[in-house]
Amino acid sequence: MTDRYASFVQSGAGRALVKRLGLPDPPRLRRHTPGDPLVPGPVLLGAAAGSRLAEQVTKLLTLAGVELRDPAAATDATARYAALVYDATGITDSAGLRQLYDFFHPQARALLPSGRVIVLGTPSAECGTPREATAQRALEGLTRSIGKEFGRGVTAQLVYVTRDGDAGTPVSLEATLRFLLSGRSAYVSGQVIRVGAGTATAPADWDRPLDGQVVLVTGAARGIGAALARVLARDGAKVVALDVPAAGDALAEVANEIGGSAVQLDLTAPDAPTRLAEHLASRHGRVDVVVHNAGITRDKTLGRMDADRWDQVIDVNLSSQERINDVLLERDLIPAGGRIVSVSSIAGIAGNRGQTNYATSKAGVIGLVDSLSPVLRERGISLNAVAPGFIETRLTARIPLLIREAGRRMNSMAQGGLPVDVAETIGWLAWPASGAVTGNVVRVCGQSLLGA
């Protein structure tokens, strides 16, 4: 679906009109293309006094080929940066928050278009005093405000990193930094991401971080699911693409395009989990990553909704995920080091008129992550979710024009996201290198104003 307004804004006449009338100004976002450098320019790395991650980040980014600059040596007022990265783990009280102002204030206009801001903090549960926990929680207000202020496609994120010395944490921190700095995270902003304890494995080639992984994608025939299949295959995965029999032709086309395999299966059938488990066991012996993308809408206001609409949406969007997880885990088909990624929605966070069934199911997905991820962590399996906002698909193309335009503009990017934006985020959560990233719900919404 084409965003005609965004296309017009990119023209000379459009830019002049937007500036004169103060209209929304959708920037051209930097998205990932294989072979791109991690960032298109130098990165300014700062740290609060007594911080614990700056040395590690310096090593990780230097090995990744990033040119780092030290703010103490940055005397050129005209310098421009691809990213600002700040280690705030040394801030232990509210007075220490002044260090954030001292770092970001002089650089507020120094970022290149589609620049990145990343702040590193300590989870409140690991803070030594209530004052430290207070100061670390304050970082969320900083990053979310920066995401709304800096404009021009700039994203801002807060990453809480555990003090745990587990071997997987540095690898997962590197994976998270690589994702957030790159064009893969173009439509992810204002997020709080937690890198905890867990085992992670760095890839031999960061351009193919899923090499050799067997990945199941449900709802893979169209839209976000098809984009998912393409991105995961690009990153080296053996993709098992699943969808309902009615979508068989489109599913086969996607599977053939990426060199994957197609499974036609109605996930609401009573024997679907068993049939799926038997297929995966016989063909692959395991499944390293399960992506629960299949979902439907049956919209009506609650007072006008019949019971079938309610039951169908809950069954497909939530209950089928639970049933599949139960069987695959019971049969040990997801090994240690495995990943489960579920697709929620911003509707599950903010609610949506006429979608009580859908919002309920997507909030349930968030509940699934909250309740099951600690259990799976003990088995070495991560569980996360993504929550897309307005994504340009054939489903959103059917939304009435005024509502559609509101969905596109009511975010920091002033535009809808693309299916590939959701796919890239799921890809990062699926990487073996992201093993210490679990229990997260990451919004892919351009920092939507809804639910913020």
PDB file of C-alpha atoms in Angstrom, residues 120-400:
ATOM      1  CA  LEU A 120      22.349   1.863  28.892  1.00  0.00           C
ATOM      2  CA  GLY A 121      21.050   1.400  32.431  1.00  0.00           C
ATOM      3  CA  THR A 122      20.756  -1.014  35.340  1.00  0.00           C
ATOM      4  CA  PRO A 123      17.496  -2.894  36.077  1.00  0.00           C
ATOM      5  CA  SER A 124      15.834  -1.486  39.182  1.00  0.00           C
ATOM      6  CA  ALA A 125      15.810  -4.904  40.875  1.00  0.00           C
ATOM      7  CA  GLU A 126      19.609  -4.880  40.792  1.00  0.00           C
ATOM      8  CA  CYS A 127      20.096  -1.341  42.078  1.00  0.00           C
ATOM      9  CA  GLY A 128      21.826  -1.076  45.446  1.00  0.00           C
ATOM     10  CA  THR A 129      19.617   1.653  46.923  1.00  0.00           C
ATOM     11  CA  PRO A 130      16.158   3.150  46.373  1.00  0.00           C
ATOM     12  CA  ARG A 131      17.821   6.354  45.150  1.00  0.00           C
ATOM     13  CA  GLU A 132      19.734   4.452  42.486  1.00  0.00           C
ATOM     14  CA  ALA A 133      16.564   2.636  41.386  1.00  0.00           C
ATOM     15  CA  THR A 134      14.772   5.988  41.185  1.00  0.00           C
ATOM     16  CA  ALA A 135      17.490   7.505  39.015  1.00  0.00           C
ATOM     17  CA  GLN A 136      17.621   4.491  36.717  1.00  0.00           C
ATOM     18  CA  ARG A 137      13.844   4.557  36.219  1.00  0.00           C
ATOM     19  CA  ALA A 138      14.136   8.226  35.243  1.00  0.00           C
ATOM     20  CA  LEU A 139      16.066   7.155  32.133  1.00  0.00           C
ATOM     21  CA  GLU A 140      12.808   6.008  30.537  1.00  0.00           C
ATOM     22  CA  GLY A 141      11.473   9.556  30.459  1.00  0.00           C
ATOM     23  CA  LEU A 142      14.681  10.780  28.858  1.00  0.00           C
ATOM     24  CA  THR A 143      14.754   8.290  25.992  1.00  0.00           C
ATOM     25  CA  ARG A 144      11.058   8.494  25.224  1.00  0.00           C
ATOM     26  CA  SER A 145      11.228  12.295  25.099  1.00  0.00           C
ATOM     27  CA  ILE A 146      14.323  12.260  22.881  1.00  0.00           C
ATOM     28  CA  GLY A 147      12.487   9.940  20.491  1.00  0.00           C
ATOM     29  CA  LYS A 148       9.742  12.544  20.156  1.00  0.00           C
ATOM     30  CA  GLU A 149      12.009  15.597  20.024  1.00  0.00           C
ATOM     31  CA  PHE A 150      14.910  14.862  17.709  1.00  0.00           C
ATOM     32  CA  GLY A 151      12.883  14.065  14.563  1.00  0.00           C
ATOM     33  CA  ARG A 152      14.320  13.265  11.093  1.00  0.00           C
ATOM     34  CA  GLY A 153      13.935   9.521  11.624  1.00  0.00           C
ATOM     35  CA  VAL A 154      16.031   9.463  14.802  1.00  0.00           C
ATOM     36  CA  THR A 155      15.214   6.603  17.191  1.00  0.00           C
ATOM     37  CA  ALA A 156      15.900   6.455  20.932  1.00  0.00           C
ATOM     38  CA  GLN A 157      16.033   3.364  23.148  1.00  0.00           C
ATOM     39  CA  LEU A 158      16.832   2.431  26.737  1.00  0.00           C
ATOM     40  CA  VAL A 159      18.612  -0.878  27.325  1.00  0.00           C
ATOM     41  CA  TYR A 160      18.701  -2.212  30.879  1.00  0.00           C
ATOM     42  CA  VAL A 161      21.622  -4.624  31.256  1.00  0.00           C
ATOM     43  CA  THR A 162      21.901  -7.047  34.156  1.00  0.00           C
ATOM     44  CA  ARG A 163      24.936  -7.081  36.420  1.00  0.00           C
ATOM     45  CA  ASP A 164      24.931 -10.869  36.097  1.00  0.00           C
ATOM     46  CA  GLY A 165      28.272 -12.158  34.828  1.00  0.00           C
ATOM     47  CA  ASP A 166      26.670 -14.903  32.706  1.00  0.00           C
ATOM     48  CA  ALA A 167      28.660 -15.581  29.553  1.00  0.00           C
ATOM     49  CA  GLY A 168      25.677 -14.913  27.302  1.00  0.00           C
ATOM     50  CA  THR A 169      25.107 -11.320  28.396  1.00  0.00           C
ATOM     51  CA  PRO A 170      27.974  -9.660  26.455  1.00  0.00           C
ATOM     52  CA  VAL A 171      26.974 -11.518  23.293  1.00  0.00           C
ATOM     53  CA  SER A 172      23.330 -10.526  23.663  1.00  0.00           C
ATOM     54  CA  LEU A 173      24.327  -6.946  24.430  1.00  0.00           C
ATOM     55  CA  GLU A 174      26.316  -6.934  21.193  1.00  0.00           C
ATOM     56  CA  ALA A 175      23.364  -8.396  19.288  1.00  0.00           C
ATOM     57  CA  THR A 176      21.059  -5.766  20.769  1.00  0.00           C
ATOM     58  CA  LEU A 177      23.442  -2.915  19.968  1.00  0.00           C
ATOM     59  CA  ARG A 178      23.880  -4.196  16.421  1.00  0.00           C
ATOM     60  CA  PHE A 179      20.119  -4.325  15.928  1.00  0.00           C
ATOM     61  CA  LEU A 180      19.406  -0.914  17.435  1.00  0.00           C
ATOM     62  CA  LEU A 181      22.247   0.851  15.616  1.00  0.00           C
ATOM     63  CA  SER A 182      21.459  -0.677  12.235  1.00  0.00           C
ATOM     64  CA  GLY A 183      18.728   0.020   9.704  1.00  0.00           C
ATOM     65  CA  ARG A 184      16.923  -3.091  10.962  1.00  0.00           C
ATOM     66  CA  SER A 185      15.403  -0.999  13.779  1.00  0.00           C
ATOM     67  CA  ALA A 186      14.082   1.802  11.551  1.00  0.00           C
ATOM     68  CA  TYR A 187      10.545   1.755  13.009  1.00  0.00           C
ATOM     69  CA  VAL A 188      11.446   0.852  16.616  1.00  0.00           C
ATOM     70  CA  SER A 189      11.720   3.841  18.959  1.00  0.00           C
ATOM     71  CA  GLY A 190      10.998   4.799  22.554  1.00  0.00           C
ATOM     72  CA  GLN A 191      11.466   1.222  23.721  1.00  0.00           C
ATOM     73  CA  VAL A 192      12.808  -0.247  26.958  1.00  0.00           C
ATOM     74  CA  ILE A 193      14.720  -3.467  26.322  1.00  0.00           C
ATOM     75  CA  ARG A 194      16.075  -5.763  29.007  1.00  0.00           C
ATOM     76  CA  VAL A 195      19.193  -7.870  28.518  1.00  0.00           C
ATOM     77  CA  GLY A 196      19.263 -10.353  31.383  1.00  0.00           C
ATOM     78  CA  ALA A 197      20.943 -13.619  32.193  1.00  0.00           C
ATOM     79  CA  GLY A 198      21.069 -16.323  29.562  1.00  0.00           C
ATOM     80  CA  THR A 199      23.251 -18.289  27.213  1.00  0.00           C
ATOM     81  CA  ALA A 200      23.957 -16.826  23.798  1.00  0.00           C
ATOM     82  CA  THR A 201      26.125 -17.780  20.850  1.00  0.00           C
ATOM     83  CA  ALA A 202      27.774 -15.267  18.563  1.00  0.00           C
ATOM     84  CA  PRO A 203      27.387 -16.090  14.862  1.00  0.00           C
ATOM     85  CA  ALA A 204      30.334 -16.819  12.617  1.00  0.00           C
ATOM     86  CA  ASP A 205      28.943 -14.168  10.269  1.00  0.00           C
ATOM     87  CA  TRP A 206      26.782 -11.307  11.552  1.00  0.00           C
ATOM     88  CA  ASP A 207      25.297 -10.961   8.061  1.00  0.00           C
ATOM     89  CA  ARG A 208      23.845 -14.476   8.476  1.00  0.00           C
ATOM     90  CA  PRO A 209      22.991 -14.610  12.174  1.00  0.00           C
ATOM     91  CA  LEU A 210      20.475 -17.469  11.727  1.00  0.00           C
ATOM     92  CA  ASP A 211      22.713 -19.790   9.702  1.00  0.00           C
ATOM     93  CA  GLY A 212      21.587 -23.399  10.111  1.00  0.00           C
ATOM     94  CA  GLN A 213      18.577 -22.581  12.315  1.00  0.00           C
ATOM     95  CA  VAL A 214      15.237 -24.279  11.683  1.00  0.00           C
ATOM     96  CA  VAL A 215      12.529 -21.608  11.994  1.00  0.00           C
ATOM     97  CA  LEU A 216       8.750 -22.093  11.974  1.00  0.00           C
ATOM     98  CA  VAL A 217       6.671 -19.103  10.854  1.00  0.00           C
ATOM     99  CA  THR A 218       2.896 -19.332  11.155  1.00  0.00           C
ATOM    100  CA  GLY A 219       0.659 -17.170   8.979  1.00  0.00           C
ATOM    101  CA  ALA A 220       3.461 -17.007   6.403  1.00  0.00           C
ATOM    102  CA  ALA A 221       1.473 -16.652   3.162  1.00  0.00           C
ATOM    103  CA  ARG A 222       1.033 -12.889   3.104  1.00  0.00           C
ATOM    104  CA  GLY A 223       1.835  -9.555   4.721  1.00  0.00           C
ATOM    105  CA  ILE A 224       4.022  -9.615   7.795  1.00  0.00           C
ATOM    106  CA  GLY A 225       4.326 -13.420   7.661  1.00  0.00           C
ATOM    107  CA  ALA A 226       5.684 -13.418   4.118  1.00  0.00           C
ATOM    108  CA  ALA A 227       8.122 -10.612   4.989  1.00  0.00           C
ATOM    109  CA  LEU A 228       9.200 -12.656   8.003  1.00  0.00           C
ATOM    110  CA  ALA A 229       9.910 -15.712   5.887  1.00  0.00           C
ATOM    111  CA  ARG A 230      12.019 -13.658   3.476  1.00  0.00           C
ATOM    112  CA  VAL A 231      14.049 -11.887   6.188  1.00  0.00           C
ATOM    113  CA  LEU A 232      14.716 -15.053   8.184  1.00  0.00           C
ATOM    114  CA  ALA A 233      15.782 -16.936   5.051  1.00  0.00           C
ATOM    115  CA  ARG A 234      18.027 -14.021   4.064  1.00  0.00           C
ATOM    116  CA  ASP A 235      19.656 -14.325   7.478  1.00  0.00           C
ATOM    117  CA  GLY A 236      20.421 -18.010   6.906  1.00  0.00           C
ATOM    118  CA  ALA A 237      17.436 -19.843   8.405  1.00  0.00           C
ATOM    119  CA  LYS A 238      15.727 -22.954   7.045  1.00  0.00           C
ATOM    120  CA  VAL A 239      12.167 -21.645   7.082  1.00  0.00           C
ATOM    121  CA  VAL A 240       9.114 -23.840   7.603  1.00  0.00           C
ATOM    122  CA  ALA A 241       6.274 -21.616   6.346  1.00  0.00           C
ATOM    123  CA  LEU A 242       2.808 -22.491   7.673  1.00  0.00           C
ATOM    124  CA  ASP A 243      -0.636 -21.189   6.798  1.00  0.00           C
ATOM    125  CA  VAL A 244      -4.207 -22.384   6.315  1.00  0.00           C
ATOM    126  CA  PRO A 245      -5.021 -24.588   3.278  1.00  0.00           C
ATOM    127  CA  ALA A 246      -7.063 -21.775   1.709  1.00  0.00           C
ATOM    128  CA  ALA A 247      -3.824 -19.765   1.364  1.00  0.00           C
ATOM    129  CA  GLY A 248      -1.977 -22.719  -0.162  1.00  0.00           C
ATOM    130  CA  ASP A 249      -1.021 -21.104  -3.477  1.00  0.00           C
ATOM    131  CA  ALA A 250       0.362 -17.939  -1.875  1.00  0.00           C
ATOM    132  CA  LEU A 251       2.140 -20.033   0.766  1.00  0.00           C
ATOM    133  CA  ALA A 252       3.802 -22.231  -1.838  1.00  0.00           C
ATOM    134  CA  GLU A 253       4.959 -19.148  -3.737  1.00  0.00           C
ATOM    135  CA  VAL A 254       6.636 -17.734  -0.625  1.00  0.00           C
ATOM    136  CA  ALA A 255       8.237 -21.064   0.304  1.00  0.00           C
ATOM    137  CA  ASN A 256       9.576 -21.596  -3.229  1.00  0.00           C
ATOM    138  CA  GLU A 257      10.949 -18.059  -3.373  1.00  0.00           C
ATOM    139  CA  ILE A 258      13.040 -18.505  -0.203  1.00  0.00           C
ATOM    140  CA  GLY A 259      13.961 -22.170  -0.642  1.00  0.00           C
ATOM    141  CA  GLY A 260      11.909 -23.166   2.397  1.00  0.00           C
ATOM    142  CA  SER A 261       9.146 -25.699   2.943  1.00  0.00           C
ATOM    143  CA  ALA A 262       5.395 -25.142   3.147  1.00  0.00           C
ATOM    144  CA  VAL A 263       2.927 -26.672   5.620  1.00  0.00           C
ATOM    145  CA  GLN A 264      -0.795 -26.232   5.076  1.00  0.00           C
ATOM    146  CA  LEU A 265      -2.519 -26.536   8.437  1.00  0.00           C
ATOM    147  CA  ASP A 266      -5.470 -24.996  10.253  1.00  0.00           C
ATOM    148  CA  LEU A 267      -4.068 -24.241  13.710  1.00  0.00           C
ATOM    149  CA  THR A 268      -7.529 -24.382  15.287  1.00  0.00           C
ATOM    150  CA  ALA A 269      -8.003 -28.046  14.326  1.00  0.00           C
ATOM    151  CA  PRO A 270      -7.956 -30.325  17.398  1.00  0.00           C
ATOM    152  CA  ASP A 271      -5.052 -32.378  16.066  1.00  0.00           C
ATOM    153  CA  ALA A 272      -3.064 -29.434  14.663  1.00  0.00           C
ATOM    154  CA  PRO A 273      -0.386 -29.272  17.403  1.00  0.00           C
ATOM    155  CA  THR A 274       0.273 -33.013  17.159  1.00  0.00           C
ATOM    156  CA  ARG A 275       0.420 -32.995  13.369  1.00  0.00           C
ATOM    157  CA  LEU A 276       2.775 -30.021  13.399  1.00  0.00           C
ATOM    158  CA  ALA A 277       5.043 -31.644  15.989  1.00  0.00           C
ATOM    159  CA  GLU A 278       5.205 -34.866  14.000  1.00  0.00           C
ATOM    160  CA  HIS A 279       6.047 -32.965  10.817  1.00  0.00           C
ATOM    161  CA  LEU A 280       8.875 -31.028  12.473  1.00  0.00           C
ATOM    162  CA  ALA A 281      10.248 -34.144  14.168  1.00  0.00           C
ATOM    163  CA  SER A 282      10.265 -36.234  10.996  1.00  0.00           C
ATOM    164  CA  ARG A 283      11.636 -33.549   8.661  1.00  0.00           C
ATOM    165  CA  HIS A 284      14.055 -31.667  10.900  1.00  0.00           C
ATOM    166  CA  GLY A 285      14.303 -33.417  14.267  1.00  0.00           C
ATOM    167  CA  ARG A 286      13.804 -30.080  16.045  1.00  0.00           C
ATOM    168  CA  VAL A 287      12.704 -26.481  15.628  1.00  0.00           C
ATOM    169  CA  ASP A 288      15.122 -23.817  16.860  1.00  0.00           C
ATOM    170  CA  VAL A 289      12.767 -20.851  16.531  1.00  0.00           C
ATOM    171  CA  VAL A 290       8.976 -20.692  16.654  1.00  0.00           C
ATOM    172  CA  VAL A 291       7.368 -17.469  15.422  1.00  0.00           C
ATOM    173  CA  HIS A 292       3.681 -17.219  16.286  1.00  0.00           C
ATOM    174  CA  ASN A 293       2.537 -14.762  13.642  1.00  0.00           C
ATOM    175  CA  ALA A 294      -0.831 -16.213  12.580  1.00  0.00           C
ATOM    176  CA  GLY A 295      -3.689 -13.924  13.514  1.00  0.00           C
ATOM    177  CA  ILE A 296      -7.136 -12.775  12.436  1.00  0.00           C
ATOM    178  CA  THR A 297      -9.534  -9.905  13.091  1.00  0.00           C
ATOM    179  CA  ARG A 298     -13.325 -10.099  13.369  1.00  0.00           C
ATOM    180  CA  ASP A 299     -14.175  -6.511  14.235  1.00  0.00           C
ATOM    181  CA  LYS A 300     -17.393  -5.365  15.875  1.00  0.00           C
ATOM    182  CA  THR A 301     -18.169  -3.311  18.947  1.00  0.00           C
ATOM    183  CA  LEU A 302     -18.679  -5.611  21.921  1.00  0.00           C
ATOM    184  CA  GLY A 303     -22.420  -4.966  22.086  1.00  0.00           C
ATOM    185  CA  ARG A 304     -22.841  -6.042  18.452  1.00  0.00           C
ATOM    186  CA  MET A 305     -20.345  -8.899  18.454  1.00  0.00           C
ATOM    187  CA  ASP A 306     -21.620 -12.473  18.182  1.00  0.00           C
ATOM    188  CA  ALA A 307     -19.966 -15.263  20.172  1.00  0.00           C
ATOM    189  CA  ASP A 308     -18.362 -16.821  17.081  1.00  0.00           C
ATOM    190  CA  ARG A 309     -16.380 -13.653  16.351  1.00  0.00           C
ATOM    191  CA  TRP A 310     -15.089 -13.635  19.905  1.00  0.00           C
ATOM    192  CA  ASP A 311     -14.209 -17.338  19.978  1.00  0.00           C
ATOM    193  CA  GLN A 312     -12.459 -17.378  16.588  1.00  0.00           C
ATOM    194  CA  VAL A 313     -10.140 -14.477  17.406  1.00  0.00           C
ATOM    195  CA  ILE A 314      -9.179 -15.768  20.855  1.00  0.00           C
ATOM    196  CA  ASP A 315      -8.592 -19.269  19.472  1.00  0.00           C
ATOM    197  CA  VAL A 316      -6.371 -18.265  16.541  1.00  0.00           C
ATOM    198  CA  ASN A 317      -4.498 -15.361  18.123  1.00  0.00           C
ATOM    199  CA  LEU A 318      -3.866 -16.765  21.593  1.00  0.00           C
ATOM    200  CA  SER A 319      -5.078 -20.263  22.416  1.00  0.00           C
ATOM    201  CA  SER A 320      -3.419 -21.861  19.376  1.00  0.00           C
ATOM    202  CA  GLN A 321      -0.074 -20.435  20.523  1.00  0.00           C
ATOM    203  CA  GLU A 322      -0.513 -22.033  23.935  1.00  0.00           C
ATOM    204  CA  ARG A 323      -1.448 -25.406  22.468  1.00  0.00           C
ATOM    205  CA  ILE A 324       1.478 -25.451  20.035  1.00  0.00           C
ATOM    206  CA  ASN A 325       3.956 -24.393  22.715  1.00  0.00           C
ATOM    207  CA  ASP A 326       2.693 -27.105  25.051  1.00  0.00           C
ATOM    208  CA  VAL A 327       3.193 -29.922  22.540  1.00  0.00           C
ATOM    209  CA  LEU A 328       6.536 -28.748  21.162  1.00  0.00           C
ATOM    210  CA  LEU A 329       7.939 -28.243  24.659  1.00  0.00           C
ATOM    211  CA  GLU A 330       6.504 -31.513  25.965  1.00  0.00           C
ATOM    212  CA  ARG A 331       8.207 -33.395  23.134  1.00  0.00           C
ATOM    213  CA  ASP A 332      11.496 -31.482  23.589  1.00  0.00           C
ATOM    214  CA  LEU A 333      11.403 -30.316  19.975  1.00  0.00           C
ATOM    215  CA  ILE A 334      12.591 -26.836  20.999  1.00  0.00           C
ATOM    216  CA  PRO A 335      16.147 -27.411  22.257  1.00  0.00           C
ATOM    217  CA  ALA A 336      18.119 -25.403  24.793  1.00  0.00           C
ATOM    218  CA  GLY A 337      19.082 -22.209  23.031  1.00  0.00           C
ATOM    219  CA  GLY A 338      15.722 -22.129  21.261  1.00  0.00           C
ATOM    220  CA  ARG A 339      13.583 -19.059  20.726  1.00  0.00           C
ATOM    221  CA  ILE A 340       9.849 -18.384  20.775  1.00  0.00           C
ATOM    222  CA  VAL A 341       8.620 -15.045  19.425  1.00  0.00           C
ATOM    223  CA  SER A 342       4.942 -14.111  19.499  1.00  0.00           C
ATOM    224  CA  VAL A 343       3.218 -11.311  17.636  1.00  0.00           C
ATOM    225  CA  SER A 344       1.097  -9.118  19.891  1.00  0.00           C
ATOM    226  CA  SER A 345      -0.204  -5.674  18.904  1.00  0.00           C
ATOM    227  CA  ILE A 346      -0.372  -2.132  20.173  1.00  0.00           C
ATOM    228  CA  ALA A 347      -4.101  -2.879  20.485  1.00  0.00           C
ATOM    229  CA  GLY A 348      -3.192  -5.252  23.304  1.00  0.00           C
ATOM    230  CA  ILE A 349      -1.504  -2.355  25.114  1.00  0.00           C
ATOM    231  CA  ALA A 350      -3.829   0.572  24.411  1.00  0.00           C
ATOM    232  CA  GLY A 351      -7.090  -1.170  23.441  1.00  0.00           C
ATOM    233  CA  ASN A 352      -9.060  -0.282  20.319  1.00  0.00           C
ATOM    234  CA  ARG A 353     -12.688   0.544  19.715  1.00  0.00           C
ATOM    235  CA  GLY A 354     -14.452  -2.222  17.818  1.00  0.00           C
ATOM    236  CA  GLN A 355     -11.668  -4.710  18.571  1.00  0.00           C
ATOM    237  CA  THR A 356     -12.340  -5.960  22.086  1.00  0.00           C
ATOM    238  CA  ASN A 357     -11.783  -9.557  20.964  1.00  0.00           C
ATOM    239  CA  TYR A 358      -8.545  -8.717  19.134  1.00  0.00           C
ATOM    240  CA  ALA A 359      -7.191  -6.492  21.928  1.00  0.00           C
ATOM    241  CA  THR A 360      -8.012  -9.158  24.494  1.00  0.00           C
ATOM    242  CA  SER A 361      -6.152 -11.803  22.510  1.00  0.00           C
ATOM    243  CA  LYS A 362      -3.110  -9.585  21.974  1.00  0.00           C
ATOM    244  CA  ALA A 363      -2.971  -8.535  25.628  1.00  0.00           C
ATOM    245  CA  GLY A 364      -3.094 -12.246  26.386  1.00  0.00           C
ATOM    246  CA  VAL A 365       0.029 -12.724  24.260  1.00  0.00           C
ATOM    247  CA  ILE A 366       1.798 -10.199  26.490  1.00  0.00           C
ATOM    248  CA  GLY A 367       0.574 -12.156  29.498  1.00  0.00           C
ATOM    249  CA  LEU A 368       1.996 -15.309  27.929  1.00  0.00           C
ATOM    250  CA  VAL A 369       5.425 -13.669  27.694  1.00  0.00           C
ATOM    251  CA  ASP A 370       5.248 -12.390  31.275  1.00  0.00           C
ATOM    252  CA  SER A 371       4.203 -15.729  32.756  1.00  0.00           C
ATOM    253  CA  LEU A 372       6.058 -18.280  30.638  1.00  0.00           C
ATOM    254  CA  SER A 373       9.409 -16.595  29.948  1.00  0.00           C
ATOM    255  CA  PRO A 374      10.763 -17.168  33.498  1.00  0.00           C
ATOM    256  CA  VAL A 375       9.868 -20.852  33.225  1.00  0.00           C
ATOM    257  CA  LEU A 376      11.480 -21.243  29.810  1.00  0.00           C
ATOM    258  CA  ARG A 377      14.598 -19.377  30.929  1.00  0.00           C
ATOM    259  CA  GLU A 378      15.354 -22.382  33.145  1.00  0.00           C
ATOM    260  CA  ARG A 379      15.381 -24.535  29.999  1.00  0.00           C
ATOM    261  CA  GLY A 380      17.633 -22.134  28.104  1.00  0.00           C
ATOM    262  CA  ILE A 381      14.774 -20.977  25.843  1.00  0.00           C
ATOM    263  CA  SER A 382      13.890 -17.313  25.347  1.00  0.00           C
ATOM    264  CA  LEU A 383      10.357 -15.980  24.874  1.00  0.00           C
ATOM    265  CA  ASN A 384       9.623 -12.471  23.623  1.00  0.00           C
ATOM    266  CA  ALA A 385       6.903 -10.644  21.729  1.00  0.00           C
ATOM    267  CA  VAL A 386       6.662  -7.789  19.270  1.00  0.00           C
ATOM    268  CA  ALA A 387       3.730  -5.386  19.273  1.00  0.00           C
ATOM    269  CA  PRO A 388       3.265  -3.768  15.846  1.00  0.00           C
ATOM    270  CA  GLY A 389       1.505  -0.455  15.489  1.00  0.00           C
ATOM    271  CA  PHE A 390       0.185   0.801  12.144  1.00  0.00           C
ATOM    272  CA  ILE A 391       1.845  -1.364   9.485  1.00  0.00           C
ATOM    273  CA  GLU A 392       1.146  -0.903   5.780  1.00  0.00           C
ATOM    274  CA  THR A 393      -0.605  -4.169   4.788  1.00  0.00           C
ATOM    275  CA  ARG A 394      -3.650  -5.192   2.794  1.00  0.00           C
ATOM    276  CA  LEU A 395      -5.610  -5.252   6.078  1.00  0.00           C
ATOM    277  CA  THR A 396      -4.792  -1.649   7.024  1.00  0.00           C
ATOM    278  CA  ALA A 397      -5.551  -0.601   3.435  1.00  0.00           C
ATOM    279  CA  ARG A 398      -9.203  -1.416   4.165  1.00  0.00           C
ATOM    280  CA  ILE A 399      -9.399   1.028   7.082  1.00  0.00           C
ATOM    281  CA  PRO A 400     -11.445   4.188   6.341  1.00  0.00           C
TER     282      PRO A 400
END
